[in-house]
mmCIF file of C-alpha atoms and ligand atoms in Angstrom:
data_model
loop_
_atom_site.group_PDB
_atom_site.id
_atom_site.type_symbol
_atom_site.label_atom_id
_atom_site.label_comp_id
_atom_site.label_asym_id
_atom_site.label_seq_id
_atom_site.Cartn_x
_atom_site.Cartn_y
_atom_site.Cartn_z
ATOM 1 C CA MET A 557 45.255 12.702 31.165
ATOM 2 C CA ILE A 558 44.138 15.280 33.690
ATOM 3 C CA TRP A 559 46.302 17.088 36.172
ATOM 4 C CA LYS A 560 45.755 19.891 38.599
ATOM 5 C CA ILE A 561 47.443 23.229 38.767
ATOM 6 C CA ARG A 562 48.058 23.960 42.397
ATOM 7 C CA THR A 563 46.580 27.370 42.941
ATOM 8 C CA ILE A 564 48.845 27.891 45.908
ATOM 9 C CA ILE A 565 51.068 29.680 43.411
ATOM 10 C CA ASN A 566 48.434 32.357 43.263
ATOM 11 C CA ARG A 567 48.424 32.875 47.007
ATOM 12 C CA GLY A 568 48.052 36.394 48.197
ATOM 13 C CA LEU A 569 46.402 37.745 45.086
ATOM 14 C CA ASN A 570 43.561 35.420 44.421
ATOM 15 C CA ASN A 571 41.243 34.957 47.360
ATOM 16 C CA MET A 572 40.286 31.544 46.046
ATOM 17 C CA ASN A 573 43.399 29.744 47.237
ATOM 18 C CA THR A 574 41.472 26.628 47.913
ATOM 19 C CA MET A 575 40.034 26.381 44.427
ATOM 20 C CA GLU A 576 41.635 24.066 41.962
ATOM 21 C CA THR A 577 41.555 24.622 38.258
ATOM 22 C CA THR A 578 41.152 21.617 36.050
ATOM 23 C CA TYR A 579 43.746 21.464 33.334
ATOM 24 C CA SER A 580 43.660 18.609 30.891
ATOM 25 C CA LYS A 581 46.234 17.766 28.303
ATOM 26 C CA GLU A 582 45.695 15.843 25.144
ATOM 27 C CA THR A 583 47.970 12.821 25.132
ATOM 28 C CA THR A 584 46.035 10.434 22.969
ATOM 29 C CA THR A 585 47.164 9.557 19.492
ATOM 30 C CA GLU A 586 43.727 9.816 17.893
ATOM 31 C CA THR A 587 43.907 11.585 14.564
ATOM 32 C CA ASP A 588 43.050 15.236 14.402
ATOM 33 C CA PHE A 589 40.295 15.527 11.784
ATOM 34 C CA LEU A 590 40.906 19.270 11.392
ATOM 35 C CA PRO A 591 44.671 19.857 11.344
ATOM 36 C CA LEU A 592 45.459 23.574 11.701
ATOM 37 C CA ASN A 593 48.824 25.194 11.046
ATOM 38 C CA GLY A 594 47.964 28.330 13.000
ATOM 39 C CA THR A 595 46.149 31.626 12.551
ATOM 40 C CA ASP A 596 46.330 32.861 8.955
ATOM 41 C CA PHE A 597 44.909 36.346 9.464
ATOM 42 C CA ILE A 598 42.410 38.334 11.446
ATOM 43 C CA GLU A 599 40.084 40.734 9.661
ATOM 44 C CA LEU A 600 38.377 43.646 11.353
ATOM 45 C CA TRP A 601 35.398 45.373 9.751
ATOM 46 C CA VAL A 602 35.743 49.032 10.595
ATOM 47 C CA GLY A 603 34.244 52.424 9.745
ATOM 48 C CA ASN A 604 37.310 53.837 8.033
ATOM 49 C CA ALA A 605 39.877 51.233 7.043
ATOM 50 C CA LYS A 606 42.309 53.785 5.644
ATOM 51 C CA GLN A 607 42.558 55.547 8.993
ATOM 52 C CA SER A 608 42.485 52.315 11.033
ATOM 53 C CA ALA A 609 45.388 50.988 8.989
ATOM 54 C CA HIS A 610 47.316 54.151 9.790
ATOM 55 C CA PHE A 611 46.539 53.665 13.505
ATOM 56 C CA TYR A 612 47.753 50.055 13.551
ATOM 57 C CA LYS A 613 50.955 51.053 11.760
ATOM 58 C CA THR A 614 51.596 54.036 14.010
ATOM 59 C CA ALA A 615 50.503 52.604 17.358
ATOM 60 C CA PHE A 616 51.315 48.872 17.011
ATOM 61 C CA GLY A 617 54.145 48.874 14.471
ATOM 62 C CA PHE A 618 52.407 46.944 11.688
ATOM 63 C CA GLN A 619 53.788 47.233 8.140
ATOM 64 C CA SER A 620 51.877 47.820 4.906
ATOM 65 C CA LEU A 621 51.555 44.627 2.875
ATOM 66 C CA ALA A 622 48.645 44.531 0.430
ATOM 67 C CA TYR A 623 45.512 46.329 -0.695
ATOM 68 C CA ALA A 624 42.244 45.564 -2.471
ATOM 69 C CA GLY A 625 39.578 48.109 -3.458
ATOM 70 C CA PRO A 626 38.153 50.040 -6.377
ATOM 71 C CA GLU A 627 41.591 50.355 -7.989
ATOM 72 C CA THR A 628 41.859 46.562 -8.083
ATOM 73 C CA GLY A 629 38.321 45.971 -9.333
ATOM 74 C CA ILE A 630 36.606 45.519 -5.944
ATOM 75 C CA LYS A 631 33.535 47.740 -5.965
ATOM 76 C CA ASP A 632 31.965 47.436 -2.512
ATOM 77 C CA ARG A 633 34.889 47.619 -0.081
ATOM 78 C CA ALA A 634 38.451 48.660 0.611
ATOM 79 C CA SER A 635 40.805 46.275 2.438
ATOM 80 C CA TYR A 636 44.250 47.061 3.802
ATOM 81 C CA VAL A 637 46.494 44.143 4.799
ATOM 82 C CA LEU A 638 49.109 44.797 7.477
ATOM 83 C CA VAL A 639 51.803 42.467 8.741
ATOM 84 C CA GLN A 640 54.165 42.152 11.685
ATOM 85 C CA ASN A 641 56.163 38.914 11.808
ATOM 86 C CA LYS A 642 53.458 36.194 11.667
ATOM 87 C CA VAL A 643 50.535 38.460 12.524
ATOM 88 C CA ARG A 644 48.466 39.446 9.493
ATOM 89 C CA LEU A 645 45.748 42.013 10.132
ATOM 90 C CA ILE A 646 43.182 43.120 7.544
ATOM 91 C CA LEU A 647 41.128 46.282 7.943
ATOM 92 C CA THR A 648 38.056 46.461 5.719
ATOM 93 C CA SER A 649 35.453 49.204 5.225
ATOM 94 C CA PRO A 650 32.323 49.355 3.083
ATOM 95 C CA LEU A 651 32.109 51.902 0.279
ATOM 96 C CA SER A 652 28.376 52.521 0.701
ATOM 97 C CA SER A 653 25.598 52.183 3.267
ATOM 98 C CA LYS A 654 24.439 48.944 1.659
ATOM 99 C CA GLY A 655 25.627 45.409 2.209
ATOM 100 C CA GLU A 656 26.828 43.173 5.004
ATOM 101 C CA ILE A 657 29.898 45.220 5.968
ATOM 102 C CA ALA A 658 27.881 48.400 6.458
ATOM 103 C CA GLU A 659 25.221 46.472 8.406
ATOM 104 C CA HIS A 660 27.902 44.837 10.541
ATOM 105 C CA HIS A 661 29.508 48.174 11.294
ATOM 106 C CA LYS A 662 26.223 49.881 12.092
ATOM 107 C CA LYS A 663 25.395 47.177 14.629
ATOM 108 C CA HIS A 664 28.760 46.353 16.173
ATOM 109 C CA GLY A 665 31.021 49.320 15.516
ATOM 110 C CA ASP A 666 34.576 48.265 14.663
ATOM 111 C CA GLY A 667 34.969 44.560 15.348
ATOM 112 C CA LEU A 668 36.456 41.257 14.305
ATOM 113 C CA LYS A 669 34.702 39.497 11.436
ATOM 114 C CA TYR A 670 37.105 36.759 10.284
ATOM 115 C CA LEU A 671 39.357 34.576 12.359
ATOM 116 C CA ALA A 672 41.115 32.863 9.476
ATOM 117 C CA LEU A 673 42.888 29.556 10.064
ATOM 118 C CA TRP A 674 45.747 28.198 7.973
ATOM 119 C CA VAL A 675 45.033 24.690 6.710
ATOM 120 C CA ASP A 676 46.540 22.224 4.232
ATOM 121 C CA ASP A 677 43.177 21.525 2.581
ATOM 122 C CA ALA A 678 40.414 24.152 2.692
ATOM 123 C CA TYR A 679 37.944 21.894 0.841
ATOM 124 C CA GLU A 680 38.408 19.078 3.311
ATOM 125 C CA ALA A 681 38.229 21.466 6.314
ATOM 126 C CA PHE A 682 34.846 22.652 5.016
ATOM 127 C CA GLU A 683 33.590 19.142 4.423
ATOM 128 C CA LYS A 684 34.784 17.846 7.820
ATOM 129 C CA THR A 685 33.240 20.717 9.791
ATOM 130 C CA THR A 686 29.960 21.139 7.908
ATOM 131 C CA SER A 687 29.348 17.380 8.000
ATOM 132 C CA ARG A 688 29.608 17.707 11.794
ATOM 133 C CA GLY A 689 27.054 20.503 11.942
ATOM 134 C CA ALA A 690 28.897 23.742 11.108
ATOM 135 C CA ILE A 691 26.988 26.304 9.065
ATOM 136 C CA GLY A 692 28.936 27.039 5.890
ATOM 137 C CA THR A 693 29.356 30.727 4.999
ATOM 138 C CA VAL A 694 31.921 30.526 2.197
ATOM 139 C CA ASN A 695 31.607 27.530 -0.082
ATOM 140 C CA PRO A 696 35.028 26.120 -0.971
ATOM 141 C CA LYS A 697 36.555 28.063 -3.849
ATOM 142 C CA THR A 698 39.872 28.397 -5.608
ATOM 143 C CA ILE A 699 41.182 31.856 -6.412
ATOM 144 C CA GLN A 700 44.108 32.273 -8.762
ATOM 145 C CA ASP A 701 46.560 34.780 -10.126
ATOM 146 C CA LYS A 702 49.995 34.576 -11.761
ATOM 147 C CA ASN A 703 51.534 33.558 -8.413
ATOM 148 C CA GLY A 704 49.423 30.435 -8.042
ATOM 149 C CA GLU A 705 46.239 29.643 -6.186
ATOM 150 C CA VAL A 706 44.701 30.009 -2.738
ATOM 151 C CA ARG A 707 41.785 27.848 -1.702
ATOM 152 C CA VAL A 708 39.290 29.303 0.755
ATOM 153 C CA SER A 709 36.193 28.162 2.640
ATOM 154 C CA GLY A 710 34.381 29.432 5.712
ATOM 155 C CA ILE A 711 32.002 28.547 8.539
ATOM 156 C CA LYS A 712 30.029 30.483 11.128
ATOM 157 C CA THR A 713 30.945 30.617 14.803
ATOM 158 C CA TYR A 714 29.524 32.715 17.707
ATOM 159 C CA GLY A 715 27.825 36.042 16.940
ATOM 160 C CA ASP A 716 28.622 37.297 13.459
ATOM 161 C CA VAL A 717 32.183 35.935 13.601
ATOM 162 C CA GLU A 718 33.314 33.467 10.930
ATOM 163 C CA HIS A 719 36.250 31.110 10.607
ATOM 164 C CA LEU A 720 37.834 31.059 7.182
ATOM 165 C CA PHE A 721 39.993 28.113 6.162
ATOM 166 C CA ILE A 722 42.920 29.307 4.050
ATOM 167 C CA GLU A 723 45.045 26.896 2.025
ATOM 168 C CA ARG A 724 48.064 28.578 0.467
ATOM 169 C CA LYS A 725 50.537 25.783 -0.247
ATOM 170 C CA ASN A 726 50.350 26.470 -3.998
ATOM 171 C CA TYR A 727 50.734 30.226 -3.724
ATOM 172 C CA ASN A 728 53.911 32.304 -3.893
ATOM 173 C CA GLY A 729 52.425 35.798 -3.963
ATOM 174 C CA LEU A 730 52.423 38.517 -1.342
ATOM 175 C CA PHE A 731 49.103 37.688 0.301
ATOM 176 C CA MET A 732 46.203 36.392 -1.805
ATOM 177 C CA PRO A 733 44.925 36.702 -5.361
ATOM 178 C CA GLY A 734 42.858 39.884 -5.658
ATOM 179 C CA TYR A 735 45.262 41.962 -3.594
ATOM 180 C CA VAL A 736 48.074 44.152 -4.905
ATOM 181 C CA GLU A 737 51.198 45.204 -3.103
ATOM 182 C CA TRP A 738 50.640 48.211 -0.862
ATOM 183 C CA LYS A 739 53.729 50.379 -1.108
ATOM 184 C CA SER A 740 53.938 53.128 1.464
ATOM 185 C CA GLU A 741 56.487 55.785 2.264
ATOM 186 C CA TYR A 742 55.406 55.595 5.903
ATOM 187 C CA ASN A 743 56.994 52.547 7.526
ATOM 188 C CA PRO A 744 57.195 52.878 11.322
ATOM 189 C CA GLU A 745 59.412 50.438 13.235
ATOM 190 C CA PRO A 746 57.825 47.107 14.292
ATOM 191 C CA ALA A 747 57.130 46.688 18.021
ATOM 192 C CA GLY A 748 58.173 43.030 18.370
ATOM 193 C CA LEU A 749 54.713 41.475 17.922
ATOM 194 C CA LEU A 750 55.318 37.884 16.774
ATOM 195 C CA HIS A 751 52.191 35.757 16.385
ATOM 196 C CA VAL A 752 48.624 35.346 17.643
ATOM 197 C CA ASP A 753 48.785 33.437 20.952
ATOM 198 C CA HIS A 754 45.039 33.138 21.563
ATOM 199 C CA CYS A 755 41.792 34.823 20.663
ATOM 200 C CA VAL A 756 38.968 35.186 23.196
ATOM 201 C CA GLY A 757 35.237 35.209 22.494
ATOM 202 C CA ASN A 758 32.495 36.700 24.673
ATOM 203 C CA VAL A 759 29.206 34.814 24.412
ATOM 204 C CA GLY A 760 25.805 35.351 26.068
ATOM 205 C CA TRP A 761 24.298 33.935 29.251
ATOM 206 C CA ASN A 762 24.388 30.096 29.267
ATOM 207 C CA GLN A 763 26.076 30.056 25.875
ATOM 208 C CA MET A 764 29.602 29.051 26.923
ATOM 209 C CA ASN A 765 28.916 25.317 27.077
ATOM 210 C CA PRO A 766 27.063 25.148 23.747
ATOM 211 C CA TRP A 767 30.056 26.852 22.087
ATOM 212 C CA VAL A 768 32.478 24.564 23.922
ATOM 213 C CA LYS A 769 30.486 21.690 22.444
ATOM 214 C CA PHE A 770 30.683 23.297 18.995
ATOM 215 C CA TYR A 771 34.481 23.536 19.131
ATOM 216 C CA GLU A 772 34.712 19.966 20.446
ATOM 217 C CA GLU A 773 32.323 18.284 18.059
ATOM 218 C CA VAL A 774 32.597 20.413 14.930
ATOM 219 C CA MET A 775 36.270 21.396 15.027
ATOM 220 C CA GLY A 776 37.822 18.632 17.152
ATOM 221 C CA PHE A 777 39.134 21.033 19.809
ATOM 222 C CA LYS A 778 39.647 20.050 23.448
ATOM 223 C CA ASN A 779 38.689 21.968 26.575
ATOM 224 C CA ILE A 780 42.120 22.339 28.221
ATOM 225 C CA LEU A 781 41.288 24.742 31.035
ATOM 226 C CA SER A 782 38.159 25.919 32.857
ATOM 227 C CA PHE A 783 37.517 28.810 35.190
ATOM 228 C CA ASP A 784 34.285 29.189 37.104
ATOM 229 C CA ASP A 785 32.862 32.321 38.622
ATOM 230 C CA ASN A 786 34.698 31.603 41.876
ATOM 231 C CA ASP A 787 38.015 31.794 40.022
ATOM 232 C CA ILE A 788 37.111 34.950 38.118
ATOM 233 C CA SER A 789 35.254 37.224 40.429
ATOM 234 C CA THR A 790 35.913 40.449 42.217
ATOM 235 C CA GLU A 791 33.764 41.995 44.884
ATOM 236 C CA TYR A 792 31.374 43.165 42.168
ATOM 237 C CA SER A 793 31.295 41.143 39.009
ATOM 238 C CA ALA A 794 32.029 37.720 37.641
ATOM 239 C CA LEU A 795 32.521 35.657 34.528
ATOM 240 C CA MET A 796 33.131 32.054 33.539
ATOM 241 C CA SER A 797 35.617 30.884 30.943
ATOM 242 C CA LYS A 798 36.675 27.693 29.154
ATOM 243 C CA VAL A 799 39.786 27.465 27.005
ATOM 244 C CA MET A 800 39.468 25.450 23.791
ATOM 245 C CA SER A 801 42.592 24.264 21.971
ATOM 246 C CA ASN A 802 43.106 22.457 18.686
ATOM 247 C CA GLY A 803 45.125 19.227 18.566
ATOM 248 C CA ASN A 804 48.618 20.709 18.190
ATOM 249 C CA GLY A 805 47.878 23.670 20.494
ATOM 250 C CA TYR A 806 48.633 26.275 17.819
ATOM 251 C CA VAL A 807 45.092 27.653 17.959
ATOM 252 C CA LYS A 808 43.495 28.497 21.305
ATOM 253 C CA PHE A 809 40.087 30.054 21.817
ATOM 254 C CA PRO A 810 39.016 30.860 25.373
ATOM 255 C CA ILE A 811 35.249 31.448 25.584
ATOM 256 C CA ASN A 812 33.755 33.694 28.267
ATOM 257 C CA GLU A 813 30.205 34.119 29.464
ATOM 258 C CA PRO A 814 28.970 36.544 32.119
ATOM 259 C CA ALA A 815 28.138 35.326 35.631
ATOM 260 C CA GLU A 816 25.920 36.823 38.314
ATOM 261 C CA GLY A 817 27.622 39.329 40.604
ATOM 262 C CA LYS A 818 26.619 42.334 42.630
ATOM 263 C CA LYS A 819 27.126 44.524 39.586
ATOM 264 C CA LYS A 820 27.359 44.168 35.820
ATOM 265 C CA SER A 821 29.933 41.699 34.496
ATOM 266 C CA GLN A 822 32.551 43.051 32.099
ATOM 267 C CA VAL A 823 31.306 40.445 29.600
ATOM 268 C CA GLU A 824 27.799 41.888 29.863
ATOM 269 C CA GLU A 825 29.123 45.378 29.216
ATOM 270 C CA TYR A 826 30.801 44.031 26.072
ATOM 271 C CA LEU A 827 27.622 42.249 24.913
ATOM 272 C CA ASP A 828 25.569 45.416 25.449
ATOM 273 C CA PHE A 829 27.919 47.659 23.518
ATOM 274 C CA TYR A 830 28.876 45.212 20.774
ATOM 275 C CA GLU A 831 25.169 44.379 20.506
ATOM 276 C CA GLY A 832 25.897 40.694 20.511
ATOM 277 C CA GLU A 833 28.555 38.061 20.881
ATOM 278 C CA GLY A 834 32.011 38.615 19.454
ATOM 279 C CA VAL A 835 35.758 38.624 19.945
ATOM 280 C CA GLN A 836 36.814 40.262 23.206
ATOM 281 C CA HIS A 837 40.570 40.237 22.858
ATOM 282 C CA ILE A 838 43.403 39.077 20.683
ATOM 283 C CA ALA A 839 46.567 38.045 22.512
ATOM 284 C CA ILE A 840 49.791 38.596 20.601
ATOM 285 C CA ALA A 841 53.093 37.052 21.638
ATOM 286 C CA THR A 842 56.382 38.884 22.023
ATOM 287 C CA LYS A 843 59.784 37.567 23.097
ATOM 288 C CA ASP A 844 60.611 40.745 25.027
ATOM 289 C CA ILE A 845 57.560 42.208 26.701
ATOM 290 C CA VAL A 846 59.474 45.031 28.401
ATOM 291 C CA HIS A 847 60.708 46.273 25.033
ATOM 292 C CA THR A 848 57.333 45.773 23.323
ATOM 293 C CA VAL A 849 55.238 47.471 26.006
ATOM 294 C CA LYS A 850 57.680 50.374 26.372
ATOM 295 C CA ASN A 851 57.566 50.791 22.610
ATOM 296 C CA LEU A 852 53.767 50.578 22.347
ATOM 297 C CA LYS A 853 53.284 53.023 25.234
ATOM 298 C CA SER A 854 55.589 55.545 23.577
ATOM 299 C CA ARG A 855 53.382 55.266 20.467
ATOM 300 C CA GLY A 856 50.247 56.065 22.464
ATOM 301 C CA VAL A 857 48.790 52.570 23.124
ATOM 302 C CA GLU A 858 46.851 52.717 26.417
ATOM 303 C CA PHE A 859 47.107 49.834 28.887
ATOM 304 C CA LEU A 860 45.126 48.799 31.944
ATOM 305 C CA GLN A 861 46.899 49.812 35.122
ATOM 306 C CA VAL A 862 47.041 47.653 38.251
ATOM 307 C CA PRO A 863 47.851 49.281 41.615
ATOM 308 C CA GLN A 864 51.543 49.484 42.562
ATOM 309 C CA SER A 865 50.733 47.265 45.576
ATOM 310 C CA TYR A 866 50.456 44.402 43.037
ATOM 311 C CA TYR A 867 54.265 44.317 43.022
ATOM 312 C CA ASP A 868 54.748 44.303 46.820
ATOM 313 C CA ASP A 869 54.716 40.530 47.157
ATOM 314 C CA LEU A 870 54.898 39.553 43.497
ATOM 315 C CA LEU A 871 58.040 37.415 43.870
ATOM 316 C CA ASP A 872 56.517 35.591 46.858
ATOM 317 C CA ARG A 873 53.603 34.677 44.634
ATOM 318 C CA VAL A 874 55.399 33.717 41.435
ATOM 319 C CA GLY A 875 58.877 32.748 42.622
ATOM 320 C CA PRO A 876 62.106 33.809 40.926
ATOM 321 C CA ILE A 877 61.920 35.426 37.471
ATOM 322 C CA GLU A 878 64.672 36.506 35.083
ATOM 323 C CA GLU A 879 63.386 40.039 34.555
ATOM 324 C CA ASP A 880 64.278 43.056 36.680
ATOM 325 C CA MET A 881 61.366 44.190 38.805
ATOM 326 C CA GLY A 882 61.981 47.889 38.069
ATOM 327 C CA PRO A 883 60.811 47.959 34.423
ATOM 328 C CA LEU A 884 57.945 45.547 35.109
ATOM 329 C CA LYS A 885 56.658 47.796 37.865
ATOM 330 C CA GLU A 886 57.201 50.954 35.850
ATOM 331 C CA LEU A 887 55.314 49.568 32.851
ATOM 332 C CA GLY A 888 52.647 47.749 34.879
ATOM 333 C CA ILE A 889 53.489 44.327 33.411
ATOM 334 C CA LEU A 890 51.814 41.367 35.158
ATOM 335 C CA VAL A 891 53.421 38.008 35.981
ATOM 336 C CA ASP A 892 51.905 34.606 36.711
ATOM 337 C CA ARG A 893 53.261 31.077 37.083
ATOM 338 C CA ASP A 894 51.910 27.594 36.458
ATOM 339 C CA ASP A 895 53.469 24.134 36.755
ATOM 340 C CA GLU A 896 55.446 24.571 33.533
ATOM 341 C CA GLY A 897 56.887 28.041 33.890
ATOM 342 C CA TYR A 898 55.785 31.638 34.012
ATOM 343 C CA LEU A 899 54.277 34.257 31.749
ATOM 344 C CA LEU A 900 54.261 38.028 31.541
ATOM 345 C CA GLN A 901 51.218 39.841 30.181
ATOM 346 C CA LEU A 902 49.461 43.164 29.857
ATOM 347 C CA PHE A 903 46.127 44.264 28.410
ATOM 348 C CA THR A 904 45.349 47.358 26.395
ATOM 349 C CA LYS A 905 42.246 49.426 26.925
ATOM 350 C CA PRO A 906 39.603 48.913 24.211
ATOM 351 C CA VAL A 907 40.869 50.180 20.852
ATOM 352 C CA GLU A 908 37.472 51.581 19.836
ATOM 353 C CA ASP A 909 35.129 54.100 21.492
ATOM 354 C CA ARG A 910 32.698 51.315 22.315
ATOM 355 C CA PRO A 911 34.116 49.320 25.276
ATOM 356 C CA THR A 912 34.533 46.201 23.167
ATOM 357 C CA MET A 913 37.681 44.659 21.639
ATOM 358 C CA PHE A 914 41.162 45.046 23.101
ATOM 359 C CA PHE A 915 44.587 43.432 22.786
ATOM 360 C CA GLU A 916 46.776 41.441 25.153
ATOM 361 C CA ILE A 917 50.551 41.382 24.904
ATOM 362 C CA ILE A 918 51.991 38.121 26.260
ATOM 363 C CA GLN A 919 55.441 36.644 26.741
ATOM 364 C CA ARG A 920 55.495 32.980 27.695
ATOM 365 C CA LYS A 921 58.440 31.541 29.581
ATOM 366 C CA GLY A 922 57.255 27.953 29.747
ATOM 367 C CA ALA A 923 53.776 28.673 31.123
ATOM 368 C CA LYS A 924 50.922 27.368 28.996
ATOM 369 C CA SER A 925 48.123 28.944 31.030
ATOM 370 C CA PHE A 926 46.458 32.347 30.835
ATOM 371 C CA GLY A 927 47.395 34.309 33.951
ATOM 372 C CA LYS A 928 44.788 33.144 36.415
ATOM 373 C CA GLY A 929 46.769 34.661 39.278
ATOM 374 C CA ASN A 930 46.299 38.066 37.684
ATOM 375 C CA PHE A 931 42.555 37.844 37.128
ATOM 376 C CA LYS A 932 41.508 39.564 40.316
ATOM 377 C CA ALA A 933 43.904 42.520 40.038
ATOM 378 C CA LEU A 934 43.143 42.822 36.344
ATOM 379 C CA PHE A 935 39.404 42.690 36.656
ATOM 380 C CA GLU A 936 39.478 45.265 39.392
ATOM 381 C CA ALA A 937 41.441 47.513 37.035
ATOM 382 C CA LEU A 938 38.884 46.774 34.326
ATOM 383 C CA GLU A 939 36.000 47.593 36.647
ATOM 384 C CA ARG A 940 37.535 50.948 37.479
ATOM 385 C CA GLU A 941 37.375 51.699 33.740
ATOM 386 C CA GLN A 942 33.838 50.308 33.545
ATOM 387 C CA GLU A 943 32.805 52.547 36.420
ATOM 388 C CA ARG A 944 34.326 55.618 34.743
ATOM 389 C CA ARG A 945 32.104 54.834 31.748
ATOM 390 C CA GLY A 946 29.065 54.539 34.019
ATOM 391 C CA ASN A 947 28.562 50.867 33.090
ATOM 392 C CA LEU A 948 29.318 48.991 36.313
HETATM 393 FE FE1 LIG B 2217 44.025 36.415 27.095
#
C-alpha cells in the first residue's frame, strides 16, 4: 500500500510545497526472512577509547558497563562498553600501529565500525543473508562463559561498516563473554537517551540505489520513504535519501548520496573527510526532548543552531503541539508533522574533529517520518558550519 504525505504541512519552510514524498507502508503478511529485535549495540573505533568513554559518560550521560582488554586476555585492543537505557555503545582502540583497527583509524579517524543487530538466530541470519549475496565478515560462532552463550555472525555493508548479528537468548551475563564488569566511581546522571531510532549512512555518487537494493534483497528491508534533491536542497547544495526499514520497523537505515548543487554537498564533505562511505548520524530517542537537550547542552554537547525566525510561523506550519514554545525556541529544538503525528528533533555538531559523524536527538509523538519540513533550515545551518570550515 502506498500513500502520500501532503507536503502542505511543510508550507512556509520548504520551498518545494508542490513536491510529494512517496511513503509506502508494508501491509503484506509475507514472512520476514530476517527477523530483527532491534539494535543490539553500536561500536565506534576510535583513537583513544579510554578518553572517548569518559567523553560519552560526561557529555551524553552513558554509564560504565563492561570492559575487555589486556587485563582480560585481549592483546590487540581495549573496548569499553557503555549503556543508557537500551542504547549500548562500545568504544574500541588498537594497542599498536598494526592491524585492522589501527588501519581503520588512520583512514577514517573516529567512526562507526559495527552496527550490531539483535536476532533470535545468528547462524540463520548469516545463512539467509550470505545466501542472498552478502559478504560474510564474521563466520557464525558461539562464545561462552559461566553465564551462558552468545552466538555472533557478521556481514559487510557500505564502506568499512559491518552488521553483526547477535543472539543472546541463552545468556544471562552483563554484556557478552570476554567482557568483565567495568566498575567506576564516576557515574554521571543519564540524560534520558532511550534507544536507537535510526542510523544514517552516507554513500558515494550513484551508490544510493545499489545499497537500497542490498537492503531489499539481502536483508529483506523495504524502502519506506524517498527524498530527491528537490526535497533536500538549499540554494547551494543537495543530497538524495532513501529510508530503508526492516519488517517490524524496529531498524531503520536512511541512506544518503550527494547530489549536484552550486557548491559542495554536505555528504561530499563527509565522504572527503571520512575518506569513504560510512555512518553519518545516529538518532537516539528520548521521551522528553526539552529535558534531554537542556541536560546535554549543560554538559557541553554542541548542537546545530537554526535562526530564531524558524519559530516565527512554526505553529502555522505544524499545527498545535503540547510543548511550550519558550523552551523549544531557547534550546533550538525543531518540530515537524506528518499524517500520523509530530516529532521534535535536534542535531549535534560532529563529535570528532573531522566533520563526519554526529548524533540526532528525537522525540516522536506519533510521527513516523524524519523531519522533512526541517531539512531546509537544518541544511542551511549545516552549510554555515561547512563554510566556517572552508569546505562549502
Ligand atoms: Fe535522522
